[in-house]
Tab-separated table of C-alpha atoms in Angstrom:
chain	number	residue	atom	x	y	z
K	11	UNK	CA	-0.144	0.107	-0.069
K	12	UNK	CA	0.715	3.801	-0.186
K	13	UNK	CA	2.116	5.324	2.768
K	14	UNK	CA	2.413	8.734	4.505
K	15	UNK	CA	4.890	9.994	6.451
K	16	UNK	CA	5.413	13.513	8.735
K	17	UNK	CA	8.355	15.234	7.852
K	18	UNK	CA	9.446	18.305	9.679
K	19	UNK	CA	11.427	20.914	7.328
K	20	UNK	CA	14.871	20.561	6.156
K	21	UNK	CA	17.613	22.975	8.464
K	22	UNK	CA	18.599	26.254	6.564
K	23	UNK	CA	21.789	27.794	6.731
K	24	UNK	CA	24.120	30.833	5.747
K	25	UNK	CA	26.076	30.539	2.689
K	26	UNK	CA	30.003	30.066	3.439
K	27	UNK	CA	32.180	31.313	1.761
K	28	UNK	CA	35.622	29.967	2.859
K	29	UNK	CA	37.301	33.030	1.935
K	30	UNK	CA	40.694	33.120	4.406
K	31	UNK	CA	42.317	36.073	2.656
K	32	UNK	CA	46.008	36.341	3.620
K	33	UNK	CA	45.304	33.167	5.729
K	34	UNK	CA	45.070	30.600	2.469
K	35	UNK	CA	48.435	31.611	1.917
K	36	UNK	CA	49.401	28.742	-1.019
K	37	UNK	CA	47.619	27.590	-4.192
K	38	UNK	CA	46.830	24.042	-2.608
K	39	UNK	CA	45.181	25.886	0.197
K	40	UNK	CA	43.056	28.514	-2.096
K	41	UNK	CA	41.858	24.941	-3.804
K	42	UNK	CA	40.827	23.613	-0.533
K	43	UNK	CA	38.540	26.605	0.249
K	44	UNK	CA	37.403	26.649	-3.202
K	45	UNK	CA	35.953	23.435	-3.328
K	46	UNK	CA	34.956	23.729	-0.340
K	47	UNK	CA	32.476	26.470	-1.128
K	48	UNK	CA	31.447	24.165	-4.331
K	49	UNK	CA	30.572	21.060	-2.856
K	50	UNK	CA	28.680	22.801	0.098
K	51	UNK	CA	26.469	24.830	-2.238
K	52	UNK	CA	26.041	21.596	-4.277
K	53	UNK	CA	25.173	19.371	-1.410
K	54	UNK	CA	22.684	22.071	-0.188
K	55	UNK	CA	21.138	22.601	-3.662
K	56	UNK	CA	20.577	18.793	-3.900
K	57	UNK	CA	18.583	18.509	-0.663
K	58	UNK	CA	15.922	20.537	-2.642
K	59	UNK	CA	16.421	18.780	-5.716
K	60	UNK	CA	13.037	16.595	-6.553
K	61	UNK	CA	15.288	14.731	-9.318
K	62	UNK	CA	17.715	13.515	-6.571
K	63	UNK	CA	18.545	9.961	-6.166
K	64	UNK	CA	20.677	8.282	-3.459
K	65	UNK	CA	23.603	7.609	-5.053
K	66	UNK	CA	23.885	11.451	-6.267
K	67	UNK	CA	23.439	12.265	-2.457
K	68	UNK	CA	26.121	10.013	-1.278
K	69	UNK	CA	28.524	11.086	-4.059
K	70	UNK	CA	27.728	14.839	-3.413
K	71	UNK	CA	28.013	14.409	0.699
K	72	UNK	CA	31.077	12.373	0.354
K	73	UNK	CA	32.857	15.124	-1.804
K	74	UNK	CA	32.097	17.752	1.378
K	75	UNK	CA	32.605	15.376	4.474
K	76	UNK	CA	35.861	14.416	2.821
K	77	UNK	CA	36.980	18.034	2.256
K	78	UNK	CA	35.393	19.354	5.820
K	79	UNK	CA	37.419	16.563	7.967
K	80	UNK	CA	40.417	18.523	6.995
K	81	UNK	CA	38.958	21.336	9.190
K	82	UNK	CA	38.077	18.595	12.350
K	83	UNK	CA	40.704	15.429	12.334
K	84	UNK	CA	44.410	15.110	12.852
K	85	UNK	CA	46.254	14.345	9.838
K	86	UNK	CA	48.493	12.004	11.858
K	87	UNK	CA	45.413	10.573	13.252
K	88	UNK	CA	46.064	11.974	16.704
K	89	UNK	CA	43.366	13.110	19.232
K	90	UNK	CA	44.763	16.596	18.813
K	91	UNK	CA	42.352	19.256	17.558
K	92	UNK	CA	43.079	20.329	13.964
K	93	UNK	CA	44.611	23.917	14.126
K	94	UNK	CA	41.848	24.875	11.412
K	95	UNK	CA	38.626	23.275	13.420
K	96	UNK	CA	37.688	26.850	14.604
K	97	UNK	CA	38.399	29.175	11.934
K	98	UNK	CA	35.041	29.573	10.425
K	99	UNK	CA	31.389	30.603	11.792
K	100	UNK	CA	28.885	28.707	10.877
K	101	UNK	CA	24.655	29.363	11.503
K	102	UNK	CA	22.216	27.119	11.099
K	103	UNK	CA	18.280	27.059	11.909
K	104	UNK	CA	16.261	24.272	13.633
K	105	UNK	CA	13.686	21.712	12.371
K	106	UNK	CA	11.458	23.412	15.156
K	107	UNK	CA	12.067	26.172	16.285
K	108	UNK	CA	11.987	28.442	12.854
K	109	UNK	CA	14.389	30.817	11.068
K	110	UNK	CA	16.736	32.548	14.246
K	111	UNK	CA	19.631	30.250	13.812
K	112	UNK	CA	22.345	28.685	16.265
K	113	UNK	CA	25.775	29.524	15.152
K	114	UNK	CA	29.240	28.328	16.625
K	115	UNK	CA	32.839	28.793	15.015
K	116	UNK	CA	33.421	25.049	15.078
K	117	UNK	CA	33.429	22.789	11.920
K	118	UNK	CA	32.247	19.953	14.186
K	119	UNK	CA	29.175	21.979	14.754
K	120	UNK	CA	29.058	22.278	11.003
K	121	UNK	CA	29.813	18.383	10.329
K	122	UNK	CA	26.694	17.762	12.804
K	123	UNK	CA	24.548	19.698	11.051
K	124	UNK	CA	25.070	19.177	7.401
K	125	UNK	CA	24.868	15.777	8.894
K	126	UNK	CA	21.671	16.232	10.038
K	127	UNK	CA	20.352	17.176	6.928
K	128	UNK	CA	21.547	14.550	5.317
K	129	UNK	CA	18.968	11.831	7.495
K	130	UNK	CA	16.367	14.131	6.559
K	131	UNK	CA	16.715	14.262	2.974
K	132	UNK	CA	17.212	10.200	3.218
K	133	UNK	CA	13.824	9.983	5.505
K	134	UNK	CA	12.104	13.028	2.809
K	135	UNK	CA	13.447	10.534	0.011
K	136	UNK	CA	11.866	7.537	1.538
K	137	UNK	CA	8.764	9.448	1.839
K	138	UNK	CA	8.503	11.123	-1.222
K	139	UNK	CA	9.093	7.045	-3.180
K	140	UNK	CA	6.615	5.914	-0.989
K	141	UNK	CA	4.359	8.431	-1.738
K	142	UNK	CA	4.074	7.330	-5.499
K	143	UNK	CA	0.907	6.083	-7.154
K	144	UNK	CA	2.918	3.067	-8.145
K	145	UNK	CA	5.762	1.616	-6.051
K	146	UNK	CA	7.626	-1.302	-7.380
K	147	UNK	CA	9.531	-4.109	-5.366
K	148	UNK	CA	12.712	-1.903	-6.203
K	149	UNK	CA	11.344	0.992	-4.700
K	150	UNK	CA	10.193	-0.201	-1.841
K	151	UNK	CA	13.316	-1.943	-0.907
K	152	UNK	CA	14.651	1.601	-1.422
K	153	UNK	CA	12.419	3.722	0.658
K	154	UNK	CA	12.963	0.712	3.563
K	155	UNK	CA	16.654	0.761	3.252
K	156	UNK	CA	16.666	4.821	3.220
K	157	UNK	CA	14.911	4.743	6.338
K	158	UNK	CA	17.373	2.299	7.954
K	159	UNK	CA	20.429	5.009	6.311
K	160	UNK	CA	18.352	8.027	7.782
K	161	UNK	CA	18.032	6.240	11.375
K	162	UNK	CA	21.609	5.036	11.117
K	163	UNK	CA	22.851	8.806	10.468
K	164	UNK	CA	20.953	10.416	13.587
K	165	UNK	CA	22.536	7.614	15.420
K	166	UNK	CA	26.200	8.255	14.159
K	167	UNK	CA	25.988	12.056	14.587
K	168	UNK	CA	24.075	11.159	18.273
K	169	UNK	CA	26.960	8.824	19.607
K	170	UNK	CA	30.184	10.173	17.516
K	171	UNK	CA	30.132	13.690	17.052
K	172	UNK	CA	27.829	15.689	19.272
K	173	UNK	CA	29.697	14.829	22.393
K	174	UNK	CA	32.394	16.341	20.976
K	175	UNK	CA	30.874	20.102	20.431
K	176	UNK	CA	32.775	22.802	22.639
K	177	UNK	CA	29.269	24.713	23.214
K	178	UNK	CA	26.699	22.782	25.050
K	179	UNK	CA	23.654	21.620	23.202
K	180	UNK	CA	20.733	23.846	23.033
K	181	UNK	CA	17.614	22.374	25.170
K	182	UNK	CA	14.794	21.446	22.732
K	183	UNK	CA	16.714	22.173	19.479
K	184	UNK	CA	17.805	19.518	17.222
K	185	UNK	CA	20.784	18.097	18.681
K	186	UNK	CA	19.193	17.437	22.094
K	187	UNK	CA	19.107	13.903	22.656
K	188	UNK	CA	15.445	14.148	23.434
K	189	UNK	CA	15.178	15.403	19.424
K	190	UNK	CA	17.454	13.305	17.882
K	191	UNK	CA	16.249	9.867	19.501
K	192	UNK	CA	12.831	11.142	18.220
K	193	UNK	CA	14.344	11.044	14.872
K	194	UNK	CA	16.104	7.723	15.312
K	195	UNK	CA	13.232	5.634	16.030
K	196	UNK	CA	10.405	7.126	14.090
K	197	UNK	CA	12.710	5.913	10.963
K	198	UNK	CA	12.916	2.517	12.424
K	199	UNK	CA	8.851	2.934	13.103
K	200	UNK	CA	8.513	3.901	9.259
K	201	UNK	CA	10.878	1.138	7.796
K	202	UNK	CA	8.794	-1.790	10.199
K	203	UNK	CA	5.685	0.064	7.929
K	204	UNK	CA	7.347	-1.302	4.815
K	205	UNK	CA	7.927	-4.647	6.534
K	206	UNK	CA	4.567	-5.000	7.560
K	207	UNK	CA	3.112	-4.343	3.927
K	208	UNK	CA	5.367	-6.823	2.509
K	209	UNK	CA	4.216	-9.058	5.223
K	210	UNK	CA	0.404	-8.617	4.218
K	211	UNK	CA	1.105	-8.689	0.739
K	212	UNK	CA	2.632	-12.342	0.665
K	213	UNK	CA	0.244	-13.184	2.984
K	214	UNK	CA	2.449	-14.431	5.721
K	215	UNK	CA	1.183	-15.897	9.057
K	216	UNK	CA	-1.221	-13.453	10.829
K	217	UNK	CA	0.175	-14.071	14.178
K	218	UNK	CA	4.303	-12.320	12.561
K	219	UNK	CA	1.783	-9.296	11.193
K	220	UNK	CA	0.414	-8.633	14.339
K	221	UNK	CA	3.512	-8.932	16.135
K	222	UNK	CA	5.061	-6.519	13.782
K	223	UNK	CA	2.438	-4.251	14.098
K	224	UNK	CA	2.368	-4.568	17.647
K	225	UNK	CA	6.176	-3.753	17.719
K	226	UNK	CA	5.450	-0.702	15.498
K	227	UNK	CA	2.800	0.903	17.464
K	228	UNK	CA	5.509	0.546	20.715
K	229	UNK	CA	8.391	2.358	18.450
K	230	UNK	CA	5.842	5.136	17.570
K	231	UNK	CA	4.170	5.337	21.398
K	232	UNK	CA	8.255	6.037	22.417
K	233	UNK	CA	8.785	8.598	19.802
K	234	UNK	CA	5.644	10.475	21.469
K	235	UNK	CA	7.043	9.922	25.214
K	236	UNK	CA	10.237	10.946	23.872
K	237	UNK	CA	8.605	14.303	22.756
K	238	UNK	CA	6.364	15.090	25.475
K	239	UNK	CA	8.400	16.732	27.446
K	240	UNK	CA	9.263	19.354	24.899
K	241	UNK	CA	6.926	23.054	23.974
K	242	UNK	CA	3.649	21.723	22.427
K	243	UNK	CA	4.063	24.569	20.411
K	244	UNK	CA	7.137	22.933	18.312
K	245	UNK	CA	6.100	19.502	18.572
K	246	UNK	CA	2.073	19.102	18.998
K	247	UNK	CA	1.735	18.329	15.222
K	248	UNK	CA	4.545	15.398	15.452
K	249	UNK	CA	3.099	14.298	18.115
K	250	UNK	CA	-0.394	13.928	16.949
K	251	UNK	CA	1.432	12.179	13.646
K	252	UNK	CA	2.990	9.284	16.261
K	253	UNK	CA	-0.102	8.717	18.305
K	254	UNK	CA	-2.398	8.693	15.247
K	255	UNK	CA	0.495	5.893	14.025
K	256	UNK	CA	0.236	3.925	17.306
K	257	UNK	CA	-3.531	3.857	17.355
K	258	UNK	CA	-3.366	2.533	13.665
K	259	UNK	CA	-0.711	0.040	14.260
K	260	UNK	CA	-2.292	-0.756	17.546
K	261	UNK	CA	-5.888	-1.697	15.572
K	262	UNK	CA	-3.876	-3.736	13.043
K	263	UNK	CA	-2.236	-5.475	15.846
K	264	UNK	CA	-5.871	-6.282	17.153
K	265	UNK	CA	-7.087	-7.128	13.779
K	266	UNK	CA	-4.632	-9.697	13.204
K	267	UNK	CA	-4.690	-11.200	16.348
K	268	UNK	CA	-8.170	-11.892	16.388
K	269	UNK	CA	-7.597	-13.926	13.015
K	270	UNK	CA	-4.939	-15.671	14.663
K	271	UNK	CA	-7.554	-16.448	17.366
K	272	UNK	CA	-10.000	-17.773	15.128
K	273	UNK	CA	-7.919	-19.780	13.780
K	274	UNK	CA	-7.739	-21.329	17.033
K	275	UNK	CA	-11.271	-22.108	17.209
K	276	UNK	CA	-11.418	-19.108	20.400
K	277	UNK	CA	-14.055	-16.698	18.278
K	278	UNK	CA	-15.231	-15.144	21.170
K	279	UNK	CA	-11.656	-13.721	22.051
K	280	UNK	CA	-11.363	-12.959	18.471
K	281	UNK	CA	-14.613	-10.911	18.175
K	282	UNK	CA	-13.267	-9.231	21.677
K	283	UNK	CA	-9.954	-8.623	19.618
K	284	UNK	CA	-11.733	-6.970	16.512
K	285	UNK	CA	-13.709	-5.001	18.841
K	286	UNK	CA	-10.652	-3.271	20.270
K	287	UNK	CA	-9.251	-3.238	16.879
K	288	UNK	CA	-11.812	-1.134	15.453
K	289	UNK	CA	-11.817	1.076	18.912
K	290	UNK	CA	-8.079	1.875	18.287
K	291	UNK	CA	-9.356	2.534	14.255
K	292	UNK	CA	-11.994	5.108	15.867
K	293	UNK	CA	-8.996	7.021	17.673
K	294	UNK	CA	-6.749	7.043	14.831
K	295	UNK	CA	-9.376	8.440	12.961
K	296	UNK	CA	-9.806	11.207	14.958
K	297	UNK	CA	-6.030	12.210	15.570
K	298	UNK	CA	-6.120	12.278	11.983
K	299	UNK	CA	-8.639	15.384	11.797
K	300	UNK	CA	-6.160	16.458	15.181
K	301	UNK	CA	-3.202	16.181	13.156
K	302	UNK	CA	-4.943	18.000	9.620
K	303	UNK	CA	-6.152	21.211	12.452
K	304	UNK	CA	-2.563	21.497	14.268
K	305	UNK	CA	-0.491	24.183	13.817
K	306	UNK	CA	3.468	23.699	13.702
K	307	UNK	CA	6.153	22.496	11.650
K	308	UNK	CA	5.458	19.807	9.194
K	309	UNK	CA	4.064	18.304	6.125
K	310	UNK	CA	0.132	19.246	5.447
K	311	UNK	CA	-2.147	16.226	4.819
K	312	UNK	CA	-5.221	14.860	5.731
K	313	UNK	CA	-4.350	11.349	6.346
K	314	UNK	CA	-7.454	10.222	6.552
K	315	UNK	CA	-8.441	10.276	3.769
K	316	UNK	CA	-5.247	8.218	2.255
K	317	UNK	CA	-6.020	4.287	1.327
K	318	UNK	CA	-3.714	3.039	3.618
K	319	UNK	CA	-5.998	4.034	6.459
K	320	UNK	CA	-9.586	3.599	4.735
K	321	UNK	CA	-8.252	0.120	3.780
K	322	UNK	CA	-7.587	-0.665	7.163
K	323	UNK	CA	-11.293	0.156	8.423
K	324	UNK	CA	-12.558	-1.870	5.692
K	325	UNK	CA	-10.651	-5.353	6.914
K	326	UNK	CA	-11.254	-4.177	10.659
K	327	UNK	CA	-15.005	-4.169	10.083
K	328	UNK	CA	-15.104	-7.139	7.504
K	329	UNK	CA	-13.291	-9.100	9.567
K	330	UNK	CA	-15.458	-8.301	12.991
K	331	UNK	CA	-18.348	-9.409	10.915
K	332	UNK	CA	-17.076	-12.744	9.657
K	333	UNK	CA	-16.131	-13.583	13.171
K	334	UNK	CA	-19.534	-12.486	14.738
K	335	UNK	CA	-21.170	-15.122	11.751
K	336	UNK	CA	-19.186	-17.733	12.599
K	337	UNK	CA	-19.707	-17.422	16.299
K	338	UNK	CA	-23.821	-17.404	15.776
K	339	UNK	CA	-23.500	-20.168	13.353
K	340	UNK	CA	-20.460	-22.238	15.001
K	341	UNK	CA	-18.827	-21.637	17.941
K	342	UNK	CA	-21.399	-19.890	20.303
K	343	UNK	CA	-18.594	-18.566	22.659
K	344	UNK	CA	-19.161	-15.838	25.064
K	345	UNK	CA	-17.191	-12.510	24.021
K	346	UNK	CA	-15.195	-11.692	26.925
K	347	UNK	CA	-15.546	-8.043	28.667
K	348	UNK	CA	-11.751	-7.471	28.588
K	349	UNK	CA	-9.617	-7.248	25.256
K	350	UNK	CA	-6.702	-10.148	24.859
K	351	UNK	CA	-3.412	-8.974	26.297
K	352	UNK	CA	-0.887	-8.577	23.511
K	353	UNK	CA	2.176	-10.098	24.423
K	354	UNK	CA	3.532	-10.384	20.939
K	355	UNK	CA	7.339	-10.352	20.163
K	356	UNK	CA	8.141	-10.174	16.630
K	357	UNK	CA	10.914	-12.865	15.855
K	358	UNK	CA	11.456	-11.901	11.807
K	359	UNK	CA	11.203	-8.285	10.463
K	360	UNK	CA	12.528	-5.821	13.200
K	361	UNK	CA	14.196	-2.852	11.720
K	362	UNK	CA	17.728	-1.821	12.639
K	363	UNK	CA	19.829	1.647	11.888
K	364	UNK	CA	22.311	0.673	8.900
K	365	UNK	CA	25.528	1.737	10.577
K	366	UNK	CA	26.809	4.974	9.019
K	367	UNK	CA	30.048	5.679	8.025
K	368	UNK	CA	32.019	9.196	7.115
K	369	UNK	CA	34.067	8.700	3.882
K	370	UNK	CA	38.065	9.235	4.503
K	371	UNK	CA	39.644	12.673	4.267
K	372	UNK	CA	40.294	14.085	0.902
K	373	UNK	CA	43.802	13.196	-0.727
K	374	UNK	CA	44.079	16.701	-1.164
K	375	UNK	CA	44.673	17.344	2.693
K	376	UNK	CA	48.726	16.831	3.452
K	377	UNK	CA	50.795	18.546	5.994
K	378	UNK	CA	52.136	20.674	2.961
K	379	UNK	CA	48.397	21.846	2.223
K	380	UNK	CA	47.326	22.355	5.895
K	381	UNK	CA	51.151	24.399	6.486
K	382	UNK	CA	49.445	26.857	3.861
K	383	UNK	CA	46.961	28.248	6.550
K	384	UNK	CA	48.516	30.884	8.360
K	385	UNK	CA	46.463	31.420	11.247
K	386	UNK	CA	48.785	34.513	12.292
K	387	UNK	CA	47.403	36.464	9.490
K	388	UNK	CA	43.720	36.325	10.542
K	389	UNK	CA	42.150	39.616	10.687
K	390	UNK	CA	41.939	40.636	14.441
K	391	UNK	CA	38.239	41.886	13.950
K	392	UNK	CA	35.721	38.981	14.821
K	393	UNK	CA	33.188	40.149	12.443
K	394	UNK	CA	31.549	36.767	12.244
K	395	UNK	CA	29.799	37.021	15.242
K	396	UNK	CA	26.211	36.436	14.196
K	397	UNK	CA	23.520	39.150	14.912
K	398	UNK	CA	21.518	37.914	17.777
K	399	UNK	CA	17.964	38.298	15.810
K	400	UNK	CA	19.672	37.530	12.372
K	401	UNK	CA	17.594	35.081	10.275
K	402	UNK	CA	18.218	32.512	7.834
K	403	UNK	CA	16.240	31.944	4.951
K	404	UNK	CA	14.292	28.827	5.092
K	405	UNK	CA	15.152	26.155	2.135
K	406	UNK	CA	12.620	25.780	-0.868
K	407	UNK	CA	11.541	21.991	-0.496
K	408	UNK	CA	9.572	20.526	-3.164
K	409	UNK	CA	5.998	20.437	-2.305
K	410	UNK	CA	5.662	17.109	-1.931
K	411	UNK	CA	1.876	15.867	-1.132
K	412	UNK	CA	0.559	12.560	-1.159
K	413	UNK	CA	-0.833	11.745	-4.488
K	414	UNK	CA	-4.547	9.760	-5.815
K	415	UNK	CA	-3.436	6.165	-4.466
K	416	UNK	CA	-4.509	3.620	-7.213
K	417	UNK	CA	-4.934	0.862	-4.413
K	418	UNK	CA	-1.916	-0.985	-5.397
K	419	UNK	CA	0.107	-2.491	-2.868
K	420	UNK	CA	3.741	-1.708	-1.849
K	421	UNK	CA	6.265	-4.550	-2.232
């Protein structure tokens, strides 16, 4: 089936010229500055190019990061700070808190911020592919892979680079653990949605589908619990998405668990499971309306009109009616007053992030090239400090709207 995913805006950034007049004192040093400037501009351009694919993005990001690492890592592999790490000021906005940027004179901050956008791009690329009318099997695999790559990028930034920042992480902004954890878990949950769709299409055991749906609902609940302590002005829309997806996959779990119970001749319990599925579907329907009416960062959509949502409603209704008919003709079992406890554990199909690795440092960086940067020639007047209320223009992202669904299932 075609999927719909909530997406927050990309981070925006101020242009960086890398014009170190006087400091870059050799042709090789000047060439690196020029390549940094053009490769950064190219990467930012690709983030909003709807024709960009994963191969193009990997090539462009590898070029920029391999050059930027010469400002961060020691050429001899030691742990000592690179003398160029603090030479340039970088400004980046936040995916949740608007266009007033955070600024740090630190190349590690640039690496993390650009890497964050890279993770966002992979998640948006997956969303764009998954929202197509006719999704091929290879495209479905690309969606699944891209979401796992995105989760791996966010995890890598959190574990390996954010702890290296000199300036403390600002609360409630992208680099804080609550926000970045939410992005990691959401990517895993969405990748599992693709797994579930595949399992349904291939008519796998209802018990496996119920377990995967239950695990996915728990992922979305974890995202919601991660966001709950953040300012609702910024996360209300995001949270309504995670809540509706949690209810949606709980409805899936009870629906397929009911099918498992029916196949075991437990028709009364199956009816009760389907009644619980119907209840969660109703909650998800109400949350769909709430999502559409909630203001805040993120995509605008009406998920209740999407086929992935309507199809489940029909399935729950038909399966419940079937169980009730069978009980009236064959089983004559009492319907328990309490819903069955879902103690489901999926042994297959659970998603883990794909480990992310930065490229090697560009071969342009040599001891001679680095020696061509003479920090004694830096101007004494530090005019690079940002003005307090300075705004950075938001990225002009392609307008991705859910397309009319043909009813094809994602494979």
